[in-house]
PDB file of C-alpha atoms in Angstrom:
ATOM      1  CA  MET B   1      65.159 120.528  -8.755  1.00 45.00           C
ATOM      2  CA  ASP B   2      62.190 122.756  -8.524  1.00 52.00           C
ATOM      3  CA  THR B   3      62.030 125.281 -11.347  1.00 55.00           C
ATOM      4  CA  THR B   4      58.655 126.680 -10.684  1.00 66.00           C
ATOM      5  CA  TYR B   5      59.863 130.166  -9.609  1.00 71.00           C
ATOM      6  CA  TYR B   6      62.034 130.295 -12.821  1.00 74.00           C
ATOM      7  CA  ASP B   7      59.255 129.237 -15.104  1.00 78.00           C
ATOM      8  CA  HIS B   8      56.359 131.020 -13.424  1.00 82.00           C
ATOM      9  CA  GLY B   9      54.522 133.913 -15.068  1.00 87.00           C
ATOM     10  CA  THR B  10      53.935 135.550 -18.410  1.00 90.00           C
ATOM     11  CA  HIS B  11      56.764 136.088 -20.933  1.00 91.00           C
ATOM     12  CA  ALA B  12      56.886 139.755 -19.792  1.00 93.00           C
ATOM     13  CA  GLU B  13      57.118 138.822 -16.205  1.00 92.00           C
ATOM     14  CA  ARG B  14      59.938 136.343 -16.779  1.00 93.00           C
ATOM     15  CA  TRP B  15      61.757 138.720 -19.025  1.00 94.00           C
ATOM     16  CA  GLU B  16      61.535 141.326 -16.249  1.00 95.00           C
ATOM     17  CA  ARG B  17      62.609 138.712 -13.681  1.00 95.00           C
ATOM     18  CA  ALA B  18      65.607 137.627 -15.804  1.00 95.00           C
ATOM     19  CA  GLY B  19      66.600 141.254 -16.203  1.00 96.00           C
ATOM     20  CA  MET B  20      66.595 141.748 -12.324  1.00 96.00           C
ATOM     21  CA  PHE B  21      68.828 138.643 -11.971  1.00 97.00           C
ATOM     22  CA  PHE B  22      71.213 139.800 -14.707  1.00 97.00           C
ATOM     23  CA  ASP B  23      71.413 143.267 -13.011  1.00 98.00           C
ATOM     24  CA  ALA B  24      72.094 141.678  -9.690  1.00 98.00           C
ATOM     25  CA  LYS B  25      74.879 139.730 -11.500  1.00 98.00           C
ATOM     26  CA  ASP B  26      73.253 136.416 -10.784  1.00 97.00           C
ATOM     27  CA  TYR B  27      73.927 135.222 -14.281  1.00 98.00           C
ATOM     28  CA  THR B  28      73.106 131.592 -13.649  1.00 96.00           C
ATOM     29  CA  ALA B  29      69.647 132.420 -12.309  1.00 96.00           C
ATOM     30  CA  ALA B  30      69.021 134.754 -15.329  1.00 97.00           C
ATOM     31  CA  ALA B  31      70.006 131.961 -17.561  1.00 97.00           C
ATOM     32  CA  ARG B  32      67.563 129.537 -15.951  1.00 95.00           C
ATOM     33  CA  VAL B  33      64.808 131.907 -16.511  1.00 95.00           C
ATOM     34  CA  LEU B  34      65.865 132.882 -20.034  1.00 96.00           C
ATOM     35  CA  GLY B  35      66.397 129.332 -21.211  1.00 95.00           C
ATOM     36  CA  SER B  36      62.734 128.369 -20.957  1.00 92.00           C
ATOM     37  CA  LEU B  37      61.759 131.735 -22.347  1.00 94.00           C
ATOM     38  CA  VAL B  38      63.932 131.272 -25.411  1.00 96.00           C
ATOM     39  CA  GLU B  39      62.489 127.862 -25.924  1.00 94.00           C
ATOM     40  CA  GLU B  40      58.992 129.323 -25.972  1.00 92.00           C
ATOM     41  CA  VAL B  41      59.790 132.294 -28.260  1.00 93.00           C
ATOM     42  CA  PRO B  42      62.723 131.203 -30.247  1.00 94.00           C
ATOM     43  CA  GLU B  43      62.266 133.753 -32.933  1.00 95.00           C
ATOM     44  CA  GLN B  44      62.972 136.775 -30.614  1.00 95.00           C
ATOM     45  CA  THR B  45      66.605 138.028 -30.560  1.00 96.00           C
ATOM     46  CA  ALA B  46      66.569 140.104 -27.255  1.00 96.00           C
ATOM     47  CA  PRO B  47      65.921 137.185 -24.911  1.00 97.00           C
ATOM     48  CA  ARG B  48      68.442 134.870 -26.774  1.00 98.00           C
ATOM     49  CA  LEU B  49      70.992 137.729 -26.652  1.00 98.00           C
ATOM     50  CA  LEU B  50      70.559 138.192 -23.073  1.00 98.00           C
ATOM     51  CA  LEU B  51      70.799 134.377 -22.488  1.00 98.00           C
ATOM     52  CA  ALA B  52      73.997 134.344 -24.294  1.00 98.00           C
ATOM     53  CA  ARG B  53      75.378 137.274 -22.207  1.00 98.00           C
ATOM     54  CA  ALA B  54      74.389 135.480 -19.014  1.00 98.00           C
ATOM     55  CA  TYR B  55      76.113 132.396 -20.256  1.00 98.00           C
ATOM     56  CA  TYR B  56      79.230 134.346 -21.156  1.00 98.00           C
ATOM     57  CA  HIS B  57      79.491 136.124 -17.660  1.00 98.00           C
ATOM     58  CA  SER B  58      78.841 132.676 -15.804  1.00 97.00           C
ATOM     59  CA  ALA B  59      81.655 131.268 -17.985  1.00 96.00           C
ATOM     60  CA  GLN B  60      79.465 128.774 -19.882  1.00 97.00           C
ATOM     61  CA  LEU B  61      81.145 129.857 -23.153  1.00 98.00           C
ATOM     62  CA  ARG B  62      80.177 126.935 -25.294  1.00 98.00           C
ATOM     63  CA  ARG B  63      76.439 127.634 -24.497  1.00 98.00           C
ATOM     64  CA  ALA B  64      77.060 131.339 -25.210  1.00 98.00           C
ATOM     65  CA  GLU B  65      78.600 130.514 -28.534  1.00 98.00           C
ATOM     66  CA  THR B  66      75.807 128.335 -29.532  1.00 98.00           C
ATOM     67  CA  GLU B  67      73.183 131.031 -28.818  1.00 98.00           C
ATOM     68  CA  LEU B  68      75.269 133.727 -30.476  1.00 98.00           C
ATOM     69  CA  ARG B  69      75.770 131.662 -33.684  1.00 98.00           C
ATOM     70  CA  ILE B  70      71.979 131.198 -33.836  1.00 98.00           C
ATOM     71  CA  ILE B  71      71.499 135.015 -33.724  1.00 98.00           C
ATOM     72  CA  VAL B  72      74.222 135.807 -36.296  1.00 97.00           C
ATOM     73  CA  ASP B  73      73.098 133.041 -38.598  1.00 97.00           C
ATOM     74  CA  ARG B  74      69.597 134.674 -38.587  1.00 96.00           C
ATOM     75  CA  ASP B  75      70.904 138.286 -38.647  1.00 95.00           C
ATOM     76  CA  PRO B  76      74.469 138.702 -39.824  1.00 94.00           C
ATOM     77  CA  VAL B  77      74.446 142.415 -39.131  1.00 93.00           C
ATOM     78  CA  GLU B  78      73.480 142.093 -35.502  1.00 95.00           C
ATOM     79  CA  HIS B  79      76.501 144.132 -34.366  1.00 93.00           C
ATOM     80  CA  TYR B  80      76.400 143.300 -30.726  1.00 96.00           C
ATOM     81  CA  ALA B  81      76.074 139.537 -31.414  1.00 97.00           C
ATOM     82  CA  GLN B  82      78.939 139.529 -33.666  1.00 97.00           C
ATOM     83  CA  LEU B  83      81.107 141.426 -30.987  1.00 97.00           C
ATOM     84  CA  MET B  84      80.107 138.904 -28.301  1.00 98.00           C
ATOM     85  CA  LEU B  85      80.731 135.933 -30.493  1.00 98.00           C
ATOM     86  CA  GLY B  86      84.167 137.364 -31.178  1.00 98.00           C
ATOM     87  CA  ARG B  87      84.918 137.860 -27.504  1.00 98.00           C
ATOM     88  CA  THR B  88      83.436 134.462 -26.606  1.00 98.00           C
ATOM     89  CA  LEU B  89      85.762 132.805 -29.083  1.00 98.00           C
ATOM     90  CA  GLN B  90      88.659 134.901 -27.844  1.00 98.00           C
ATOM     91  CA  ARG B  91      87.941 133.811 -24.202  1.00 97.00           C
ATOM     92  CA  GLN B  92      88.140 130.123 -25.392  1.00 97.00           C
ATOM     93  CA  GLY B  93      91.600 130.666 -26.921  1.00 97.00           C
ATOM     94  CA  ARG B  94      90.182 130.614 -30.512  1.00 97.00           C
ATOM     95  CA  ASP B  95      91.608 133.959 -31.706  1.00 97.00           C
ATOM     96  CA  ALA B  96      91.757 133.122 -35.411  1.00 97.00           C
ATOM     97  CA  GLU B  97      88.027 132.233 -35.370  1.00 98.00           C
ATOM     98  CA  ALA B  98      87.252 135.346 -33.452  1.00 98.00           C
ATOM     99  CA  GLN B  99      88.809 137.863 -35.769  1.00 97.00           C
ATOM    100  CA  PRO B 100      86.364 137.913 -38.550  1.00 96.00           C
ATOM    101  CA  HIS B 101      83.485 138.522 -36.068  1.00 97.00           C
ATOM    102  CA  LEU B 102      85.389 141.301 -34.277  1.00 96.00           C
ATOM    103  CA  ARG B 103      86.268 143.010 -37.589  1.00 95.00           C
ATOM    104  CA  LEU B 104      82.627 142.817 -38.828  1.00 94.00           C
ATOM    105  CA  ALA B 105      81.390 144.099 -35.399  1.00 94.00           C
ATOM    106  CA  ALA B 106      83.857 146.966 -35.627  1.00 93.00           C
ATOM    107  CA  ALA B 107      82.678 147.775 -39.238  1.00 93.00           C
ATOM    108  CA  LEU B 108      79.108 147.613 -38.268  1.00 90.00           C
ATOM    109  CA  GLY B 109      79.856 150.026 -35.405  1.00 84.00           C
ATOM    110  CA  GLY B 110      81.550 152.453 -37.754  1.00 79.00           C
ATOM    111  CA  GLU B 111      85.099 151.779 -36.657  1.00 73.00           C
ATOM    112  CA  PHE B 112      87.212 151.522 -39.800  1.00 62.00           C
ATOM    113  CA  ASP B 113      90.728 150.586 -40.048  1.00 62.00           C
ATOM    114  CA  GLU B 114      92.397 153.509 -41.941  1.00 54.00           C
ATOM    115  CA  SER B 115      95.760 151.669 -42.615  1.00 48.00           C
TER     116      SER B 115
END
């Protein structure tokens, strides 16, 4: 399989290309572009988070979970990653595992249970 188109260009060009694929709802193509980008700049959160979202939307839930766990391990207060991890676990039928992440995301988002 030729991946030249997906890997071609600067980081910024590939980031833009991945965003265009994502916006067009071509999540698999977005993931192909983002996969190599994340390998090259693993310390950056934004490409990894968009990769996780692309995996989630293309029903590659285990891959989404892997990327999201990397993010929350590095930055436990990353609100959206906590929310997405909870939703990803829920979608896999792992509700008990999802709940702590969803509660934390709600708290980080300012949603407090007043009961």
